[in-house]
């Protein structure tokens, strides 16, 4: 036999609060959206269509201070690899100590 539970008033009030908060946040963010103005347009022409010629920006030439050379071997160990290795070691040590606390002479049973 399956028992049916009524949702509690607290759960309903929390759900309603979260839903109302999301609606208010979304309304505030939609009102705060500002579209970019094209170059050469004034505030009196707000809402008028701009041509593609007005929106074009000059192209910048990027210069690098160091140029790449011939490929050499890796000089550093990837930080993600070190973090993964250290995290696995820590989890292994915690598991080893937790296992030792519940078995053997250190269990106290």
mmCIF file of C-alpha atoms in Angstrom:
data_model
loop_
_atom_site.group_PDB
_atom_site.id
_atom_site.type_symbol
_atom_site.label_atom_id
_atom_site.label_comp_id
_atom_site.label_asym_id
_atom_site.label_seq_id
_atom_site.Cartn_x
_atom_site.Cartn_y
_atom_site.Cartn_z
ATOM 1 C CA UNK A 1 0.000 0.000 0.000
ATOM 2 C CA UNK A 2 1.418 3.333 -1.026
ATOM 3 C CA UNK A 3 0.988 6.205 1.380
ATOM 4 C CA UNK A 4 0.387 9.647 -0.065
ATOM 5 C CA UNK A 5 1.912 12.617 1.737
ATOM 6 C CA UNK A 6 0.682 16.151 1.478
ATOM 7 C CA UNK A 7 3.404 18.666 0.709
ATOM 8 C CA UNK A 8 4.195 20.702 3.757
ATOM 9 C CA UNK A 9 3.435 24.390 3.971
ATOM 10 C CA UNK A 10 7.123 25.167 4.459
ATOM 11 C CA UNK A 11 8.117 23.423 1.226
ATOM 12 C CA UNK A 12 5.389 25.258 -0.688
ATOM 13 C CA UNK A 13 6.361 28.630 0.751
ATOM 14 C CA UNK A 14 10.048 28.077 -0.073
ATOM 15 C CA UNK A 15 9.175 27.061 -3.642
ATOM 16 C CA UNK A 16 6.940 30.113 -4.047
ATOM 17 C CA UNK A 17 9.670 32.396 -2.671
ATOM 18 C CA UNK A 18 12.276 30.988 -5.058
ATOM 19 C CA UNK A 19 9.925 31.293 -8.046
ATOM 20 C CA UNK A 20 8.992 34.883 -7.157
ATOM 21 C CA UNK A 21 12.651 35.797 -6.656
ATOM 22 C CA UNK A 22 13.571 34.412 -10.064
ATOM 23 C CA UNK A 23 10.750 36.353 -11.745
ATOM 24 C CA UNK A 24 11.840 39.599 -10.065
ATOM 25 C CA UNK A 25 15.501 39.059 -10.962
ATOM 26 C CA UNK A 26 14.651 38.311 -14.584
ATOM 27 C CA UNK A 27 12.440 41.407 -14.854
ATOM 28 C CA UNK A 28 15.184 43.586 -13.382
ATOM 29 C CA UNK A 29 17.820 42.179 -15.733
ATOM 30 C CA UNK A 30 15.628 42.706 -18.808
ATOM 31 C CA UNK A 31 15.050 46.349 -17.840
ATOM 32 C CA UNK A 32 18.766 46.916 -17.267
ATOM 33 C CA UNK A 33 19.798 45.768 -20.749
ATOM 34 C CA UNK A 34 21.387 48.540 -22.775
ATOM 35 C CA UNK A 35 22.104 48.091 -26.454
ATOM 36 C CA UNK A 36 25.371 49.537 -27.768
ATOM 37 C CA UNK A 37 25.218 52.737 -29.763
ATOM 38 C CA UNK A 38 27.040 52.975 -33.049
ATOM 39 C CA UNK A 39 29.947 55.358 -33.502
ATOM 40 C CA UNK A 40 28.839 58.845 -34.541
ATOM 41 C CA UNK A 41 25.257 58.558 -33.317
ATOM 42 C CA UNK A 42 23.928 60.955 -30.745
ATOM 43 C CA UNK A 43 21.461 60.368 -27.944
ATOM 44 C CA UNK A 44 18.752 62.240 -29.887
ATOM 45 C CA UNK A 45 18.839 59.564 -32.576
ATOM 46 C CA UNK A 46 18.212 56.719 -30.139
ATOM 47 C CA UNK A 47 16.114 54.050 -31.764
ATOM 48 C CA UNK A 48 17.031 54.973 -35.332
ATOM 49 C CA UNK A 49 18.562 52.367 -37.610
ATOM 50 C CA UNK A 50 22.315 52.496 -38.094
ATOM 51 C CA UNK A 51 24.113 51.432 -41.218
ATOM 52 C CA UNK A 52 26.876 48.857 -41.341
ATOM 53 C CA UNK A 53 29.383 51.562 -42.333
ATOM 54 C CA UNK A 54 28.802 53.334 -39.003
ATOM 55 C CA UNK A 55 29.359 50.148 -37.022
ATOM 56 C CA UNK A 56 32.694 49.181 -38.618
ATOM 57 C CA UNK A 57 35.678 49.494 -36.317
ATOM 58 C CA UNK A 58 39.274 49.948 -37.437
ATOM 59 C CA UNK A 59 41.313 46.751 -37.412
ATOM 60 C CA UNK A 60 44.174 46.708 -34.914
ATOM 61 C CA UNK A 61 47.452 45.045 -35.689
ATOM 62 C CA UNK A 62 48.538 42.879 -32.775
ATOM 63 C CA UNK A 63 52.248 42.563 -32.086
ATOM 64 C CA UNK A 64 53.756 39.936 -29.871
ATOM 65 C CA UNK A 65 56.865 40.645 -27.887
ATOM 66 C CA UNK A 66 58.091 37.038 -28.034
ATOM 67 C CA UNK A 67 57.925 34.976 -31.177
ATOM 68 C CA UNK A 68 57.604 31.239 -31.054
ATOM 69 C CA UNK A 69 60.672 29.228 -31.827
ATOM 70 C CA UNK A 70 61.200 25.632 -32.827
ATOM 71 C CA UNK A 71 59.263 23.137 -30.741
ATOM 72 C CA UNK A 72 61.108 22.008 -27.639
ATOM 73 C CA UNK A 73 60.218 19.399 -25.068
ATOM 74 C CA UNK A 74 57.811 20.176 -22.257
ATOM 75 C CA UNK A 75 59.457 22.224 -19.549
ATOM 76 C CA UNK A 76 56.719 22.259 -16.934
ATOM 77 C CA UNK A 77 54.283 19.710 -15.546
ATOM 78 C CA UNK A 78 50.652 20.615 -16.145
ATOM 79 C CA UNK A 79 49.029 22.083 -13.032
ATOM 80 C CA UNK A 80 45.827 20.124 -13.662
ATOM 81 C CA UNK A 81 47.829 16.894 -13.585
ATOM 82 C CA UNK A 82 49.526 17.862 -10.313
ATOM 83 C CA UNK A 83 46.200 18.837 -8.719
ATOM 84 C CA UNK A 84 44.541 15.613 -9.828
ATOM 85 C CA UNK A 85 47.431 13.539 -8.543
ATOM 86 C CA UNK A 86 47.521 15.358 -5.180
ATOM 87 C CA UNK A 87 43.742 15.152 -4.783
ATOM 88 C CA UNK A 88 43.744 11.437 -5.505
ATOM 89 C CA UNK A 89 46.526 10.930 -2.959
ATOM 90 C CA UNK A 90 44.638 12.876 -0.282
ATOM 91 C CA UNK A 91 41.423 10.959 -0.923
ATOM 92 C CA UNK A 92 43.401 7.696 -0.761
ATOM 93 C CA UNK A 93 45.003 8.632 2.567
ATOM 94 C CA UNK A 94 41.668 9.655 4.082
ATOM 95 C CA UNK A 95 40.134 6.374 2.883
ATOM 96 C CA UNK A 96 43.064 4.409 4.333
ATOM 97 C CA UNK A 97 42.763 6.084 7.739
ATOM 98 C CA UNK A 98 38.971 5.723 7.750
ATOM 99 C CA UNK A 99 39.324 2.026 6.932
ATOM 100 C CA UNK A 100 41.913 1.614 9.687
ATOM 101 C CA UNK A 101 39.646 3.336 12.206
ATOM 102 C CA UNK A 102 36.890 0.759 11.695
ATOM 103 C CA UNK A 103 39.009 -2.376 11.423
ATOM 104 C CA UNK A 104 41.922 -3.940 13.269
ATOM 105 C CA UNK A 105 43.330 -2.887 16.612
ATOM 106 C CA UNK A 106 42.316 0.752 16.231
ATOM 107 C CA UNK A 107 38.606 0.010 15.948
ATOM 108 C CA UNK A 108 37.984 -0.328 19.676
ATOM 109 C CA UNK A 109 35.416 -3.088 19.165
#
